[in-house]
Short mmCIF file of C-alpha atoms and ligand atoms in Angstrom, two decimals:
data_model
loop_
_atom_site.label_atom_id
_atom_site.label_comp_id
_atom_site.label_asym_id
_atom_site.label_seq_id
_atom_site.Cartn_x
_atom_site.Cartn_y
_atom_site.Cartn_z
CA MET G 16 0.05 -0.48 -0.22
CA THR G 17 0.81 3.23 -0.81
CA GLU G 18 1.56 5.94 1.71
CA SER G 19 -0.45 8.65 0.91
CA VAL G 20 0.94 12.65 0.27
CA LEU G 21 -2.84 13.74 -0.58
CA LEU G 22 -5.48 12.45 0.81
CA SER G 23 -3.94 11.24 4.60
CA ARG G 24 -6.45 12.95 6.89
CA VAL G 25 -9.66 13.30 5.01
CA GLU G 26 -11.06 9.99 7.04
CA LEU G 27 -10.95 12.63 10.02
CA GLU G 28 -14.13 13.83 11.38
CA ASP G 29 -13.78 17.87 10.68
CA SER G 30 -10.54 17.45 8.84
CA HIS G 31 -10.94 20.91 7.39
CA THR G 32 -10.79 22.30 10.24
CA LEU G 33 -7.33 23.64 11.83
CA THR G 34 -6.98 22.00 14.90
CA VAL G 35 -7.33 18.48 13.17
CA TYR G 36 -5.04 19.58 11.12
CA GLU G 37 -1.90 20.93 13.60
CA LYS G 38 -3.46 17.75 15.52
CA ASN G 39 -2.37 15.28 12.43
CA GLY G 40 1.29 17.32 11.46
CA GLY G 41 -0.05 20.23 10.11
CA TYR G 42 1.73 23.21 9.23
CA GLU G 43 5.04 21.14 11.19
CA ALA G 44 6.38 21.70 7.12
CA LEU G 45 6.50 25.71 6.79
CA LYS G 46 7.56 25.82 10.46
CA LYS G 47 10.53 23.18 9.90
CA VAL G 48 11.46 26.02 6.87
CA LEU G 49 10.07 29.24 6.47
CA GLY G 50 12.98 31.64 7.60
CA LYS G 51 15.01 28.67 8.05
CA VAL G 52 15.79 27.67 4.77
CA ASP G 53 16.52 29.37 1.67
CA PRO G 54 14.29 29.85 -0.69
CA GLU G 55 16.39 29.05 -3.29
CA GLU G 56 17.49 26.07 -1.65
CA LEU G 57 13.04 25.26 -2.01
CA VAL G 58 12.97 25.20 -4.99
CA GLU G 59 15.62 22.87 -5.77
CA GLU G 60 13.42 20.07 -2.94
CA VAL G 61 10.78 20.06 -5.22
CA LYS G 62 12.53 20.41 -8.27
CA SER G 63 14.83 17.39 -7.40
CA SER G 64 10.88 16.13 -6.18
CA ARG G 65 9.89 16.15 -9.97
CA LEU G 66 6.08 17.12 -8.87
CA ARG G 67 5.14 18.04 -12.19
CA GLY G 68 1.57 19.73 -12.12
CA ARG G 69 -1.67 18.54 -11.57
CA GLY G 70 -3.77 21.13 -13.69
CA GLY G 71 -3.59 19.08 -16.74
CA ALA G 72 -0.04 19.33 -18.92
CA GLY G 73 1.78 18.39 -15.95
CA PHE G 74 4.96 20.79 -16.70
CA PRO G 75 7.54 20.80 -13.55
CA ALA G 76 6.28 23.30 -10.60
CA GLY G 77 9.67 23.53 -9.39
CA VAL G 78 11.48 24.37 -12.92
CA LYS G 79 8.68 26.91 -13.09
CA TRP G 80 8.78 28.48 -9.95
CA GLY G 81 12.63 28.60 -11.13
CA PHE G 82 11.13 30.63 -14.04
CA VAL G 83 10.51 33.60 -12.11
CA ASP G 84 13.40 36.81 -11.76
CA LYS G 85 14.13 36.61 -8.07
CA ASN G 86 15.61 40.25 -9.15
CA SER G 87 11.86 41.95 -10.69
CA PRO G 88 11.01 45.25 -9.61
CA LYS G 89 7.57 44.35 -9.60
CA PRO G 90 5.76 42.50 -7.09
CA LYS G 91 5.61 38.90 -7.74
CA TYR G 92 2.64 37.05 -7.54
CA LEU G 93 1.21 33.19 -7.01
CA ALA G 94 -2.32 31.86 -8.45
CA CYS G 95 -3.61 28.03 -7.31
CA ASN G 96 -5.91 26.95 -10.01
CA ALA G 97 -9.57 25.95 -8.31
CA ASP G 98 -11.47 26.65 -10.99
CA GLU G 99 -12.18 23.17 -11.95
CA GLY G 100 -13.98 22.66 -15.31
CA GLU G 101 -13.22 20.27 -16.66
CA PRO G 102 -15.88 17.49 -17.28
CA GLY G 103 -15.08 15.02 -15.36
CA THR G 104 -12.37 16.03 -13.16
CA PHE G 105 -14.00 16.50 -9.37
CA LYS G 106 -10.57 16.60 -7.08
CA ASP G 107 -9.85 19.39 -6.09
CA ARG G 108 -13.49 20.17 -4.43
CA LEU G 109 -12.52 17.43 -2.67
CA LEU G 110 -8.77 18.71 -1.57
CA ILE G 111 -10.48 21.79 -0.47
CA ILE G 112 -13.22 20.21 1.38
CA LYS G 113 -11.91 17.74 3.66
CA ASP G 114 -7.93 19.01 3.75
CA PRO G 115 -7.87 23.17 2.70
CA HIS G 116 -5.19 23.53 5.41
CA GLN G 117 -3.06 21.56 3.55
CA LEU G 118 -3.64 23.49 0.02
CA ILE G 119 -2.92 27.45 2.09
CA GLU G 120 0.34 25.49 4.39
CA GLY G 121 1.41 24.28 0.19
CA ILE G 122 0.38 27.76 -0.99
CA ILE G 123 2.89 30.07 2.33
CA ILE G 124 5.45 27.33 1.48
CA SER G 125 5.44 27.38 -1.96
CA SER G 126 5.01 31.81 -2.10
CA TYR G 127 8.24 31.83 0.38
CA ALA G 128 10.35 30.32 -2.23
CA ILE G 129 9.21 32.47 -4.84
CA GLY G 130 9.17 35.22 -2.76
CA VAL G 131 5.80 36.33 -3.02
CA ALA G 132 3.86 38.62 -0.88
CA THR G 133 0.50 38.03 -2.42
CA ALA G 134 -1.11 35.38 -2.97
CA PHE G 135 -4.96 34.24 -4.96
CA ILE G 136 -6.75 31.02 -5.42
CA TYR G 137 -8.82 31.96 -8.00
CA ILE G 138 -11.83 29.41 -6.94
CA ARG G 139 -14.61 27.86 -9.33
CA GLY G 140 -18.13 30.13 -9.07
CA GLU G 141 -20.19 26.97 -8.91
CA TYR G 142 -17.75 26.07 -5.73
CA HIS G 143 -20.21 27.44 -3.25
CA ASN G 144 -19.77 25.31 -0.57
CA GLU G 145 -15.92 25.47 -1.36
CA ALA G 146 -15.48 28.63 -1.18
CA ASP G 147 -16.83 29.22 2.20
CA ILE G 148 -15.39 26.09 4.06
CA LEU G 149 -11.44 27.84 2.62
CA GLU G 150 -12.17 31.37 3.01
CA GLY G 151 -13.37 30.16 7.13
CA ALA G 152 -9.87 27.94 6.87
CA ILE G 153 -8.14 31.42 5.31
CA ASP G 154 -9.88 33.67 8.16
CA GLU G 155 -8.27 30.53 11.30
CA ALA G 156 -4.89 31.01 9.46
CA TYR G 157 -4.69 34.35 9.90
CA LYS G 158 -5.70 34.34 13.26
CA ALA G 159 -3.66 32.00 14.50
CA GLY G 160 -0.43 33.57 12.89
CA TYR G 161 0.18 31.56 9.88
CA LEU G 162 -0.83 34.16 7.78
CA GLY G 163 -0.69 38.01 6.99
CA LYS G 164 2.32 40.39 8.41
CA ASN G 165 5.39 38.85 9.90
CA ILE G 166 4.11 34.68 10.27
CA LEU G 167 5.26 32.82 13.03
CA GLY G 168 7.81 35.65 13.60
CA ARG G 169 10.41 34.50 10.90
CA GLY G 170 9.84 37.37 9.02
CA PHE G 171 7.82 36.70 6.12
CA SER G 172 4.81 38.57 5.47
CA LEU G 173 1.58 36.92 2.76
CA GLU G 174 -1.74 38.36 1.89
CA LEU G 175 -4.29 35.28 0.97
CA ILE G 176 -7.22 36.08 -1.15
CA LEU G 177 -10.06 33.87 -2.21
CA HIS G 178 -11.68 35.07 -5.80
CA ARG G 179 -14.54 33.27 -7.00
CA GLY G 180 -15.14 33.30 -10.75
CA ALA G 181 -18.39 33.18 -12.41
CA GLY G 182 -19.07 29.97 -13.93
CA SER G 183 -16.76 30.12 -17.18
CA TYR G 184 -14.13 26.86 -17.92
CA VAL G 185 -12.13 29.05 -20.14
CA CYS G 186 -10.85 30.97 -16.87
CA GLY G 187 -9.23 28.36 -15.81
CA ASP G 188 -6.94 28.59 -18.28
CA GLU G 189 -4.21 30.59 -16.77
CA THR G 190 -4.09 33.66 -18.65
CA ALA G 191 -8.08 33.88 -19.07
CA LEU G 192 -7.84 33.67 -15.39
CA MET G 193 -5.50 36.48 -14.94
CA GLU G 194 -7.94 38.58 -16.80
CA SER G 195 -10.44 37.88 -14.25
CA ILE G 196 -8.23 38.57 -10.94
CA GLU G 197 -8.19 41.72 -12.46
CA GLY G 198 -10.50 42.91 -12.68
CA HIS G 199 -11.81 41.91 -16.57
CA ARG G 200 -13.48 39.64 -19.16
CA GLY G 201 -12.27 36.17 -19.29
CA ASN G 202 -10.18 36.76 -22.58
CA PRO G 203 -6.95 34.53 -22.67
CA ARG G 204 -3.76 36.10 -22.94
CA LEU G 205 -1.97 35.49 -26.06
CA LYS G 206 1.75 34.09 -25.07
CA PRO G 207 4.66 34.47 -24.96
CA PRO G 208 5.55 36.90 -22.25
CA PHE G 209 4.39 33.33 -20.41
CA PRO G 210 3.07 34.07 -16.64
CA ALA G 211 6.38 33.63 -14.99
CA ALA G 212 7.46 36.59 -16.98
CA VAL G 213 4.65 38.88 -17.44
CA GLY G 214 1.69 37.59 -15.15
CA LEU G 215 -0.71 39.49 -12.92
CA TYR G 216 -0.54 42.94 -12.93
CA GLU G 217 2.80 42.84 -15.12
CA GLY G 218 4.27 41.22 -12.37
CA PRO G 219 6.20 37.94 -12.55
CA THR G 220 3.07 34.55 -11.46
CA VAL G 221 3.03 31.22 -10.56
CA ILE G 222 -0.20 30.25 -11.10
CA ASN G 223 -0.35 25.78 -9.91
CA ASN G 224 -3.07 23.81 -9.55
CA VAL G 225 -4.83 22.74 -5.93
CA GLU G 226 -3.28 19.58 -6.45
CA THR G 227 -0.09 20.80 -7.84
CA LEU G 228 0.61 23.03 -4.16
CA SER G 229 -1.06 20.42 -1.90
CA ALA G 230 1.63 18.10 -2.52
CA VAL G 231 4.58 20.74 -1.37
CA PRO G 232 4.22 19.97 2.50
CA TYR G 233 4.22 16.17 2.42
CA ILE G 234 7.83 17.12 0.21
CA VAL G 235 9.20 19.09 2.55
CA ASN G 236 7.63 16.99 5.75
CA LYS G 237 10.04 14.54 3.82
CA GLY G 238 11.92 15.10 1.68
CA ALA G 239 12.26 14.92 -2.33
CA ASP G 240 13.48 11.18 -2.03
CA ALA G 241 10.43 9.97 -0.39
CA TYR G 242 8.32 11.62 -2.86
CA THR G 243 10.51 9.98 -5.59
CA ALA G 244 10.34 6.64 -3.90
CA VAL G 245 6.78 5.79 -5.62
CA GLY G 246 5.72 6.56 -9.33
CA THR G 247 7.16 6.48 -12.74
CA LYS G 248 10.79 7.78 -13.84
CA GLU G 249 8.96 10.90 -15.61
CA SER G 250 5.97 10.56 -13.49
CA ALA G 251 6.86 10.82 -9.22
CA GLY G 252 4.82 10.35 -6.49
CA THR G 253 0.74 9.57 -6.28
CA LYS G 254 -2.56 11.30 -8.54
CA LEU G 255 -5.38 12.01 -7.86
CA PHE G 256 -7.49 9.89 -10.11
CA CYS G 257 -11.93 10.94 -10.34
CA VAL G 258 -13.73 8.13 -12.40
CA SER G 259 -17.09 8.49 -13.01
CA GLY G 260 -19.50 6.64 -15.62
CA ASN G 261 -20.27 3.35 -16.23
CA VAL G 262 -18.09 1.39 -12.97
CA ASN G 263 -19.47 0.07 -9.25
CA LYS G 264 -17.49 2.13 -7.35
CA PRO G 265 -16.88 6.14 -9.21
CA GLY G 266 -15.31 8.57 -6.89
CA VAL G 267 -11.39 9.86 -6.24
CA TYR G 268 -8.30 7.88 -5.40
CA GLU G 269 -5.26 8.37 -4.56
CA LEU G 270 -2.51 6.43 -6.45
CA PRO G 271 0.73 6.37 -7.47
CA LEU G 272 1.79 7.17 -10.96
CA GLY G 273 2.28 4.45 -13.55
CA PHE G 274 -1.39 2.35 -11.65
CA PRO G 275 -2.83 0.67 -14.66
CA MET G 276 -5.51 1.74 -16.33
CA LYS G 277 -7.36 -1.90 -16.37
CA LYS G 278 -6.69 -2.24 -12.48
CA LEU G 279 -8.38 0.81 -11.59
CA ILE G 280 -11.05 0.00 -13.89
CA TYR G 281 -11.92 -2.98 -13.39
CA GLU G 282 -10.41 -3.67 -9.36
CA VAL G 283 -10.78 -0.57 -7.65
CA CYS G 284 -13.77 0.27 -9.09
CA GLY G 285 -15.21 -2.74 -9.40
CA GLY G 286 -15.90 -2.63 -12.80
CA ILE G 287 -18.07 -1.70 -15.32
CA SER G 288 -21.62 -1.69 -13.73
CA GLY G 289 -24.34 -4.52 -15.03
CA GLY G 290 -21.38 -6.80 -16.07
CA ARG G 291 -21.88 -4.79 -18.99
CA LYS G 292 -18.73 -4.23 -21.68
CA LEU G 293 -16.24 -1.51 -22.03
CA LYS G 294 -16.90 0.55 -25.18
CA GLY G 295 -14.77 3.44 -24.45
CA VAL G 296 -12.25 5.52 -21.42
CA ILE G 297 -11.81 8.85 -22.27
CA PRO G 298 -8.88 9.27 -19.84
CA GLY G 299 -7.93 12.52 -18.58
CA GLY G 300 -10.58 14.65 -18.83
CA SER G 301 -13.61 15.38 -21.25
CA SER G 302 -10.42 16.88 -23.61
CA THR G 303 -8.24 13.87 -23.75
CA PRO G 304 -9.53 11.49 -26.47
CA ILE G 305 -11.26 8.81 -26.41
CA LEU G 306 -9.63 5.36 -25.99
CA LEU G 307 -11.10 1.89 -27.20
CA PRO G 308 -11.35 -1.24 -24.63
CA GLU G 309 -7.50 -2.39 -26.40
CA GLU G 310 -5.91 0.74 -26.37
CA ILE G 311 -6.25 0.74 -22.44
CA GLU G 312 -4.79 -3.36 -22.28
CA ASP G 313 -1.67 -2.79 -21.44
CA LEU G 314 -1.48 1.41 -20.64
CA GLU G 315 -0.01 2.79 -17.49
CA LEU G 316 -1.59 6.33 -16.09
CA ALA G 317 2.32 8.04 -16.10
CA TYR G 318 2.72 11.42 -18.04
CA GLU G 319 4.99 9.65 -20.35
CA SER G 320 2.84 7.15 -21.68
CA SER G 321 2.15 7.07 -25.04
CA LYS G 322 0.00 4.27 -27.11
CA PRO G 323 -1.05 4.60 -31.36
CA GLY G 324 -4.63 5.90 -30.27
CA GLY G 325 -3.24 9.03 -27.93
CA PHE G 326 -3.15 9.35 -25.33
CA MET G 327 -3.16 12.12 -22.22
CA LEU G 328 -3.06 11.99 -18.77
CA GLY G 329 -4.05 15.08 -18.44
CA SER G 330 -6.54 16.33 -14.69
CA GLY G 331 -6.72 12.93 -14.09
CA ALA G 332 -10.07 12.92 -14.80
CA VAL G 333 -11.43 9.41 -16.12
CA ILE G 334 -14.99 9.08 -18.11
CA VAL G 335 -15.55 5.42 -18.54
CA ILE G 336 -18.48 4.78 -21.17
CA ASP G 337 -20.10 1.44 -21.47
CA GLU G 338 -21.74 -0.57 -24.49
CA ARG G 339 -25.09 0.79 -24.82
CA TRP G 340 -23.53 4.73 -25.49
CA CYS G 341 -23.83 6.24 -28.58
CA MET G 342 -20.75 7.72 -29.55
CA VAL G 343 -21.98 10.61 -31.84
CA LYS G 344 -24.21 11.44 -28.75
CA ILE G 345 -21.31 11.65 -26.97
CA ALA G 346 -19.19 13.92 -29.26
CA ALA G 347 -22.19 16.04 -29.58
CA ARG G 348 -22.53 16.21 -26.01
CA LEU G 349 -18.86 17.55 -26.22
CA ALA G 350 -19.09 19.96 -28.66
CA LYS G 351 -22.30 21.60 -27.17
CA PHE G 352 -19.89 21.68 -24.05
CA TYR G 353 -16.95 23.49 -25.92
CA ALA G 354 -18.57 25.98 -28.54
CA HIS G 355 -20.52 27.28 -25.32
CA GLU G 356 -17.35 27.65 -23.65
CA SER G 357 -15.65 29.33 -26.27
CA CYS G 358 -14.81 33.04 -25.06
CA GLY G 359 -15.29 33.94 -28.90
CA GLN G 360 -11.55 36.36 -29.47
CA CYS G 361 -10.57 33.42 -32.25
CA THR G 362 -12.44 32.60 -35.48
CA PRO G 363 -11.84 29.28 -35.99
CA CYS G 364 -12.61 28.37 -32.27
CA ARG G 365 -15.66 30.34 -31.59
CA GLU G 366 -17.47 28.86 -35.48
CA GLY G 367 -15.49 25.87 -35.67
CA THR G 368 -17.59 24.52 -32.07
CA THR G 369 -20.26 26.12 -32.94
CA TRP G 370 -20.11 24.45 -36.45
CA THR G 371 -19.21 21.51 -35.05
CA TYR G 372 -22.03 20.89 -32.95
CA LYS G 373 -24.84 22.18 -35.16
CA ILE G 374 -23.96 18.93 -37.69
CA LEU G 375 -23.41 16.37 -34.15
CA LYS G 376 -26.55 17.12 -33.58
CA ARG G 377 -27.60 17.19 -37.14
CA ILE G 378 -26.17 13.46 -37.13
CA GLU G 379 -27.44 12.49 -33.98
CA GLU G 380 -31.22 13.55 -34.67
CA GLY G 381 -30.82 11.78 -38.04
CA ASN G 382 -30.87 14.14 -40.81
CA GLY G 383 -27.26 14.32 -40.98
CA ARG G 384 -25.54 14.22 -44.70
CA LYS G 385 -23.00 11.69 -46.85
CA GLY G 386 -19.67 13.73 -46.22
CA ASP G 387 -20.57 14.84 -42.30
CA PRO G 388 -17.62 13.14 -40.64
CA GLU G 389 -15.13 14.02 -43.70
CA LEU G 390 -16.41 18.04 -42.29
CA LEU G 391 -16.63 17.34 -39.45
CA LEU G 392 -13.10 16.27 -39.68
CA ASP G 393 -11.96 19.03 -41.74
CA ILE G 394 -13.35 21.53 -38.91
CA GLN G 395 -10.99 19.88 -36.59
CA ASP G 396 -8.37 21.05 -38.19
CA ASN G 397 -9.16 24.12 -38.39
CA ILE G 398 -9.28 24.27 -36.05
CA LEU G 399 -6.14 22.59 -34.45
CA GLY G 400 -3.32 24.66 -33.72
CA LYS G 401 -4.59 28.42 -35.27
CA THR G 402 -6.25 29.42 -31.52
CA LEU G 403 -5.02 32.18 -29.11
CA CYS G 404 -5.63 29.63 -26.47
CA PRO G 405 -5.66 25.62 -25.49
CA LEU G 406 -9.50 25.22 -25.54
CA GLY G 407 -9.15 24.98 -29.37
CA ASP G 408 -7.15 21.96 -28.89
CA ALA G 409 -9.23 20.31 -26.02
CA ALA G 410 -11.88 21.31 -28.55
CA ALA G 411 -11.04 19.89 -31.08
CA MET G 412 -9.10 16.34 -29.91
CA PRO G 413 -12.26 14.05 -28.72
CA ILE G 414 -14.03 15.01 -31.90
CA ILE G 415 -11.77 13.51 -33.99
CA ALA G 416 -10.82 10.78 -31.68
CA ILE G 417 -13.98 9.76 -32.17
CA VAL G 418 -14.86 10.72 -35.08
CA GLU G 419 -12.67 8.01 -36.58
CA LYS G 420 -12.54 5.66 -33.84
CA PHE G 421 -16.02 4.50 -34.06
CA ARG G 422 -16.97 6.02 -37.65
CA GLU G 423 -19.38 3.05 -38.40
CA GLU G 424 -21.60 4.25 -35.93
CA PHE G 425 -21.93 8.24 -38.06
CA ASP G 426 -21.93 6.43 -41.08
CA ARG G 427 -25.27 4.19 -39.71
CA HIS G 428 -26.90 7.24 -38.34
CA ILE G 429 -26.74 8.72 -41.97
CA GLU G 430 -27.44 5.70 -43.42
CA GLU G 431 -30.29 4.71 -41.45
CA ALA G 432 -31.68 9.06 -41.10
CA ARG G 433 -32.00 8.02 -36.81
CA CYS G 434 -30.28 7.26 -34.09
CA PRO G 435 -29.99 3.45 -34.27
CA PHE G 436 -28.94 3.23 -30.38
C1 FMN F 619 -9.45 26.46 -20.97
C2 FMN F 619 -9.14 25.40 -20.18
C3 FMN F 619 -9.13 25.22 -19.21
C4 FMN F 619 -7.95 25.22 -18.19
N1 FMN F 619 -8.21 24.58 -16.80
C5 FMN F 619 -8.54 25.03 -15.69
C6 FMN F 619 -8.47 24.30 -14.09
O1 FMN F 619 -9.64 24.26 -13.85
N2 FMN F 619 -7.51 23.71 -12.97
C7 FMN F 619 -6.47 23.79 -13.93
O2 FMN F 619 -5.04 23.76 -12.10
N3 FMN F 619 -5.82 24.25 -14.85
C8 FMN F 619 -6.26 23.97 -15.90
N4 FMN F 619 -6.11 24.80 -16.86
C9 FMN F 619 -4.41 24.88 -16.87
C10 FMN F 619 -3.92 25.86 -16.64
O3 FMN F 619 -3.98 27.21 -17.60
C11 FMN F 619 -2.03 26.09 -16.35
O4 FMN F 619 -1.53 25.01 -16.86
C12 FMN F 619 -1.94 25.18 -14.35
O5 FMN F 619 -2.60 25.42 -13.53
C13 FMN F 619 -1.03 25.37 -14.20
O6 FMN F 619 -1.09 24.35 -13.00
P1 FMN F 619 -0.44 23.25 -13.01
O7 FMN F 619 1.12 23.87 -13.48
O8 FMN F 619 0.37 23.07 -11.67
O9 FMN F 619 -0.50 22.00 -13.48
C14 FMN F 619 -6.72 24.89 -17.99
C15 FMN F 619 -6.16 25.13 -19.38
C16 FMN F 619 -7.51 25.60 -20.06
C17 FMN F 619 -6.64 25.85 -21.66
S1 SF4 F 620 -9.15 29.48 -28.52
FE1 SF4 F 620 -11.25 29.67 -28.34
S2 SF4 F 620 -11.47 30.34 -25.95
FE2 SF4 F 620 -8.94 30.07 -26.79
S3 SF4 F 620 -9.14 32.42 -27.28
FE3 SF4 F 620 -9.83 31.14 -28.92
S4 SF4 F 620 -11.79 31.81 -29.29
FE4 SF4 F 620 -11.09 31.92 -26.32
#
């Protein structure tokens, strides 16, 4: 059994309170390093831990921190990304509800390492309960002297601001998130410059996911070696996997990276509900290409894993689909989401996602035309790699995979002028 890095306290009663957190090792990592360990040494320790960002792209956290100019004349910022808008993803909310102080401690240590005096938590607009819990925890941390001026009397000060979003998926993109915090419409910014160079209020800014920052206290407490003892060569540590769809035991599971996908579905999650056959698995949130049953056969859940059919670990949101589902309907549902969430700044994404949804809807309703599958692929080709932010790719990739891997379902819809399911 692997030691839990992230969920060690979630089963405890009142795990969200400061009292329970402190009784169970909470804020020990902060006490160990604040004013005692050189911030640069901390950055090196996180680099050695090979902790990779858990928001989707898997960028090494310590390397990102190292990009920040220590001598910047402008203030530096840290923003914790708690937008969690990717369909199928519900891991960060568990960390927030059950162990908010672990996240806050991770934010304070990270801010100290980077030289930040003001940090933000940007939380998804729909997460009302989660935001209330965080607000309560931040309040407790201020009162106990873990936040605010001269923390623990060690000469470091940090203000932590909770910023509520207004229900927009694209605001999870780090550049749109910064626009939103600054009070503007949440439209993504062109990169470069990257946030670590020019971010919030034009200052260097580090943006990290809730799960990434929540792992920091463990790494500081136990050391980088303990963290890298678990996982694979390129994917160290544990990861939260949120499994939804047609499994007997959906939920959030903390597992070592490199864990076999089949074992996750058939052992950890108790197999496909009703003993039905597996039709496909969306492996890492709605924007990752679907995998066929044969493609998960020997698949390890790690950043470096690859498959001819395309595998992305993404946010760790595994959506399991059984034999009853119509794949055209699933593609249409996904397309509707992306068309709704496109901010409209660039033509390929704004027009492409809208047309994709319209065409999929007409196929699903029995009004599909010969050539529609090719038209769908052509539209996706005109979105992919041609947009300002990665939402365009996120919208196109799953549609390409579904059309290519389930082509006969599209043809049957068009030939029979109805949904055959
Ligand atoms: C459309 C879109 C939505 C995103 N949503 C989230 C999100 O909800 N949470 C998150 O952590 N990252 C999200 N990201 C990724 C962020 O831009 C960023 O890479 C991440 O917060 C960095 O944190 P990490 O390095 O700790 O993973 C999104 C990206 C895009 C393009
Ligand atoms: S890709 Fe889509 S969401 Fe991103 S900036 Fe362009 S229109 Fe907006």
